């Protein structure tokens, strides 16, 4: 069911009329419910810990589960929301970020913007820039890690996903990553690329790691886990 929802999230830009409106309404109900659940969960979080925030590719990263399985002395919270674009996260930073008052944030937001044929990269980056500005105004000492966008695999994609990946190509992702790297420099954040183990010899997302050409299986997240943990465990910047 979750895999089907993820496919719908990324098909909505490529279906017409009333069907799209109905789908968008249903998805909004789901995301609103998720945000409300996060709000309630935030009442009992420990402050000054790790935070992972973004869209579905972050939501599906079972970082909390991995930490428990390895019995690591870390506390991390995942506030990813499937289907979110940069403009959506900008509107819920209070619940997805500020309420947790984290010391270090890993961000992966913007991939759904890249799937939207009507939204230029420049607009996405402008929104992302505002997200970082707002976070730093509210949490001036937080350490920000901007994650490179994961590659996709058009050839390994399902038919439902192909229209999306015809727009969200690896070339477009690489262009967006260059822009995100510049944003990191502007905001004194760190740009991190943990994608090497996810890529095949052609630079595509390995077929064995993907659900439908874009979203990543647990095995894929395990492949990048050590690199992510290396950044999560490094000493405080100052």
Short mmCIF file of C-alpha atoms in Angstrom, two decimals, residues 7-162:
data_model
loop_
_atom_site.label_atom_id
_atom_site.label_comp_id
_atom_site.label_asym_id
_atom_site.label_seq_id
_atom_site.Cartn_x
_atom_site.Cartn_y
_atom_site.Cartn_z
CA UNK A 7 3.78 5.99 -7.06
CA UNK A 8 0.62 8.11 -6.89
CA UNK A 9 2.53 10.96 -5.29
CA UNK A 10 4.77 11.16 -8.33
CA UNK A 11 2.11 10.48 -10.99
CA UNK A 12 -0.09 13.39 -9.99
CA UNK A 13 1.70 15.86 -12.29
CA UNK A 14 0.99 13.63 -15.29
CA UNK A 15 -2.72 12.84 -14.94
CA UNK A 16 -5.54 15.13 -16.07
CA UNK A 17 -8.43 17.03 -14.61
CA UNK A 18 -10.74 15.71 -11.96
CA UNK A 19 -8.68 12.58 -11.32
CA UNK A 20 -5.69 14.72 -10.42
CA UNK A 21 -7.78 16.98 -8.17
CA UNK A 22 -9.20 13.97 -6.33
CA UNK A 23 -5.77 12.42 -5.89
CA UNK A 24 -4.28 15.69 -4.64
CA UNK A 25 -7.10 16.05 -2.10
CA UNK A 26 -6.60 12.51 -0.80
CA UNK A 27 -2.85 12.95 -0.54
CA UNK A 28 -3.27 16.23 1.32
CA UNK A 29 -5.41 14.45 3.91
CA UNK A 30 -2.66 11.88 4.37
CA UNK A 31 0.10 14.45 4.75
CA UNK A 32 -1.97 16.62 7.10
CA UNK A 33 -2.55 13.57 9.28
CA UNK A 34 1.17 12.82 9.27
CA UNK A 35 2.05 16.37 10.28
CA UNK A 36 -0.42 16.19 13.15
CA UNK A 37 1.15 12.93 14.29
CA UNK A 38 4.57 14.55 14.19
CA UNK A 39 3.26 17.45 16.25
CA UNK A 40 2.10 15.03 18.94
CA UNK A 41 5.35 13.06 18.84
CA UNK A 42 7.31 16.28 19.28
CA UNK A 43 5.85 16.71 22.75
CA UNK A 44 8.10 13.94 24.06
CA UNK A 45 11.27 14.29 21.96
CA UNK A 46 14.68 14.94 23.45
CA UNK A 47 16.09 18.24 22.28
CA UNK A 48 19.59 18.78 20.91
CA UNK A 49 19.68 15.53 18.93
CA UNK A 50 19.88 14.51 15.25
CA UNK A 51 17.10 15.33 12.81
CA UNK A 52 16.44 13.95 9.32
CA UNK A 53 13.95 15.97 7.28
CA UNK A 54 12.70 16.00 3.70
CA UNK A 55 10.27 14.20 1.42
CA UNK A 56 9.54 10.49 0.86
CA UNK A 57 13.16 9.54 0.17
CA UNK A 58 13.95 10.79 3.65
CA UNK A 59 10.77 9.47 5.25
CA UNK A 60 11.60 5.97 3.99
CA UNK A 61 15.13 6.09 5.42
CA UNK A 62 14.76 3.96 8.59
CA UNK A 63 17.55 5.76 10.41
CA UNK A 64 15.96 5.37 13.84
CA UNK A 65 15.56 1.64 13.28
CA UNK A 66 19.14 1.27 12.04
CA UNK A 67 20.50 3.07 15.09
CA UNK A 68 18.58 0.75 17.42
CA UNK A 69 19.71 -2.35 15.53
CA UNK A 70 23.35 -1.33 15.90
CA UNK A 71 22.87 -0.25 19.50
CA UNK A 72 24.51 3.10 18.76
CA UNK A 73 24.68 5.88 21.36
CA UNK A 74 22.70 8.22 19.10
CA UNK A 75 19.20 9.64 19.10
CA UNK A 76 17.71 10.60 15.74
CA UNK A 77 14.28 11.70 14.60
CA UNK A 78 12.87 11.40 11.09
CA UNK A 79 10.42 14.06 9.98
CA UNK A 80 10.25 13.24 6.29
CA UNK A 81 6.91 13.71 4.53
CA UNK A 82 6.18 11.84 1.31
CA UNK A 83 5.11 14.07 -1.58
CA UNK A 84 6.48 17.27 -0.10
CA UNK A 85 8.08 19.92 -2.26
CA UNK A 86 10.29 22.70 -0.92
CA UNK A 87 7.32 25.06 -0.60
CA UNK A 88 5.48 22.51 1.56
CA UNK A 89 8.34 22.04 4.00
CA UNK A 90 8.75 25.80 4.24
CA UNK A 91 5.23 25.99 5.65
CA UNK A 92 5.72 23.38 8.41
CA UNK A 93 9.21 24.12 9.69
CA UNK A 94 7.78 24.70 13.14
CA UNK A 95 6.62 21.08 13.43
CA UNK A 96 9.26 19.36 11.30
CA UNK A 97 12.25 21.29 12.67
CA UNK A 98 11.87 23.98 15.33
CA UNK A 99 9.89 21.93 17.87
CA UNK A 100 12.72 19.40 18.01
CA UNK A 101 15.49 22.00 18.51
CA UNK A 102 18.10 19.67 16.99
CA UNK A 103 21.85 20.15 17.08
CA UNK A 104 22.40 18.68 13.61
CA UNK A 105 20.01 18.41 10.65
CA UNK A 106 20.27 16.23 7.55
CA UNK A 107 18.09 17.62 4.75
CA UNK A 108 16.95 16.00 1.52
CA UNK A 109 14.18 18.14 0.04
CA UNK A 110 13.45 19.15 -3.55
CA UNK A 111 13.23 15.92 -5.50
CA UNK A 112 9.48 16.32 -5.98
CA UNK A 113 10.14 19.81 -7.31
CA UNK A 114 12.39 18.17 -9.90
CA UNK A 115 9.50 15.92 -10.94
CA UNK A 116 7.25 18.89 -11.65
CA UNK A 117 7.61 19.95 -15.30
CA UNK A 118 6.20 23.38 -14.49
CA UNK A 119 8.61 24.22 -11.68
CA UNK A 120 12.08 25.47 -12.69
CA UNK A 121 15.14 24.54 -10.65
CA UNK A 122 15.66 28.23 -9.91
CA UNK A 123 12.36 28.37 -8.02
CA UNK A 124 13.19 25.21 -6.10
CA UNK A 125 16.54 26.64 -5.05
CA UNK A 126 14.91 29.91 -4.01
CA UNK A 127 12.54 27.98 -1.74
CA UNK A 128 15.40 25.84 -0.40
CA UNK A 129 17.39 28.99 0.30
CA UNK A 130 14.47 30.37 2.32
CA UNK A 131 14.18 27.10 4.26
CA UNK A 132 17.83 27.36 5.30
CA UNK A 133 17.52 31.05 6.12
CA UNK A 134 14.50 30.44 8.35
CA UNK A 135 16.13 27.50 10.12
CA UNK A 136 19.26 29.48 10.85
CA UNK A 137 17.23 32.39 12.18
CA UNK A 138 15.36 30.12 14.60
CA UNK A 139 18.29 27.81 15.42
CA UNK A 140 21.46 29.87 14.95
CA UNK A 141 23.82 27.17 16.26
CA UNK A 142 22.42 24.21 14.33
CA UNK A 143 24.71 22.26 12.00
CA UNK A 144 23.19 21.72 8.55
CA UNK A 145 24.02 18.84 6.21
CA UNK A 146 22.52 19.19 2.73
CA UNK A 147 22.35 15.79 1.09
CA UNK A 148 22.97 15.30 -2.61
CA UNK A 149 19.88 14.02 -4.40
CA UNK A 150 19.89 10.29 -5.08
CA UNK A 151 20.13 9.04 -8.68
CA UNK A 152 17.22 7.34 -10.47
CA UNK A 153 17.00 4.45 -12.93
CA UNK A 154 14.65 4.96 -15.86
CA UNK A 155 15.33 1.54 -17.37
CA UNK A 156 14.43 -0.21 -14.10
CA UNK A 157 11.30 1.88 -13.56
CA UNK A 158 7.71 0.69 -13.67
CA UNK A 159 5.41 2.02 -16.36
CA UNK A 160 3.67 4.25 -13.81
CA UNK A 161 6.95 5.95 -12.94
CA UNK A 162 8.37 6.44 -16.45
#
